[in-house]
Coordinates of C-alpha atoms in Angstrom, one line a residue:
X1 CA -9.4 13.8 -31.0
X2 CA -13.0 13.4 -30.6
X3 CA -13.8 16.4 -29.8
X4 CA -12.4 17.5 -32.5
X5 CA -14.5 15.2 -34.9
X6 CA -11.1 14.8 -36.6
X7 CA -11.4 12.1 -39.3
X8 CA -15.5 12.4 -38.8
X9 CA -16.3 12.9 -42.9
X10 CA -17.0 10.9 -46.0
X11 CA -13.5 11.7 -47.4
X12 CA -11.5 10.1 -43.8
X13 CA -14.0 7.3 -44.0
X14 CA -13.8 5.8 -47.7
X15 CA -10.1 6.7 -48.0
X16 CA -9.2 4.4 -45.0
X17 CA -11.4 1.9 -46.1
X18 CA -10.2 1.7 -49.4
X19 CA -6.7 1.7 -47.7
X20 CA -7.5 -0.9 -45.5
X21 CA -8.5 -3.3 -48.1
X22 CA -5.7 -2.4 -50.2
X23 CA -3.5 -3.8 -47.0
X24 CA -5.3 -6.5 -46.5
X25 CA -4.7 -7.6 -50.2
X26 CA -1.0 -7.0 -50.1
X27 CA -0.7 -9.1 -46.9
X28 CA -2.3 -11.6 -48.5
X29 CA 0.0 -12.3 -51.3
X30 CA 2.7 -11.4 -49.1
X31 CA 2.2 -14.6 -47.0
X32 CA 1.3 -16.2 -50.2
X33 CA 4.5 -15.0 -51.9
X34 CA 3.0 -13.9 -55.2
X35 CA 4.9 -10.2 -55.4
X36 CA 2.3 -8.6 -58.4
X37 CA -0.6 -9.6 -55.7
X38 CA 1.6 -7.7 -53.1
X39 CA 2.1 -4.8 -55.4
X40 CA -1.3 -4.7 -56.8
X41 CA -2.8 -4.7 -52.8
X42 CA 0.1 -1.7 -52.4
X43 CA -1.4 0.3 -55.2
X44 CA -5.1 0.2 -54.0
X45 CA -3.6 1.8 -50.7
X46 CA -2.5 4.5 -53.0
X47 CA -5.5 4.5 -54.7
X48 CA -7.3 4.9 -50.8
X49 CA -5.4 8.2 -50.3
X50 CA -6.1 9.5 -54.2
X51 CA -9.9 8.8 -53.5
X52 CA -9.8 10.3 -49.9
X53 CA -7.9 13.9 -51.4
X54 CA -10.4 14.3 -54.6
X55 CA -13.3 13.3 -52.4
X56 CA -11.7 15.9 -49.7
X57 CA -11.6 18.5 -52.9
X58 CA -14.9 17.7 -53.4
X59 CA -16.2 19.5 -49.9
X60 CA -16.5 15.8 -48.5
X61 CA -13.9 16.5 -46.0
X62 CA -13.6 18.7 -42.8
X63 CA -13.0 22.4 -43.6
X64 CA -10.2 23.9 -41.9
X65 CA -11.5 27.0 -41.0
X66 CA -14.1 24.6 -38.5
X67 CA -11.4 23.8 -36.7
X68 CA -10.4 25.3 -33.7
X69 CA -6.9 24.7 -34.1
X70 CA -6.5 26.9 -37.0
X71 CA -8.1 29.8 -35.4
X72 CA -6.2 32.8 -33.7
X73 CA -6.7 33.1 -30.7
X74 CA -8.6 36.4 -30.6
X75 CA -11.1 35.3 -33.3
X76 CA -11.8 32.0 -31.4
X77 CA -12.5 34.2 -27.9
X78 CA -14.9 35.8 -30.0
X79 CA -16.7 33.4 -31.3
X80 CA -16.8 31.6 -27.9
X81 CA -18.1 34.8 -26.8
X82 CA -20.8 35.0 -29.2
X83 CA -22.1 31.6 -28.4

């Protein structure tokens, strides 16, 4: 995947961050057993992937045109042959 700089952008970045905290929370008052601490940490994941998609509408995220993946194959030996 690194090659592919998959996950590489602003968007990937702050939405997993955001997510990450957000489980961090929830485990928290998990162990603590205080279920609206639980909930609340379950909603800023949710909030992480909202923030990652509007930041990703915003042109913070990969394009998928760059990636190879979503070429055809003619178009890509073209552009390898191009340089």
């Amino acid at each position: 995947m690194a090659g592919s700089s998959h996950g590489h952008t602003p968007a990937a970045w702050t939405g997993v961050i955001i997510a990450f905290i957000g489980f961090c929370i929830a485990g928290l008052f998990m162990v603590a057993a205080q279920p609206m601490g639980f909930w609340a940490g379950l909603a800023v994941v949710v909030l992480g992937g909202v923030v990652g998609y509007i930041m990703r509408m915003m042109g913070l995220g990969q394009p998928k045109h760059s990636h190879p993946v979503h070429q055809v194959a003619g178009e890509r030996a073209t552009a390898d042959a191009k340089g």
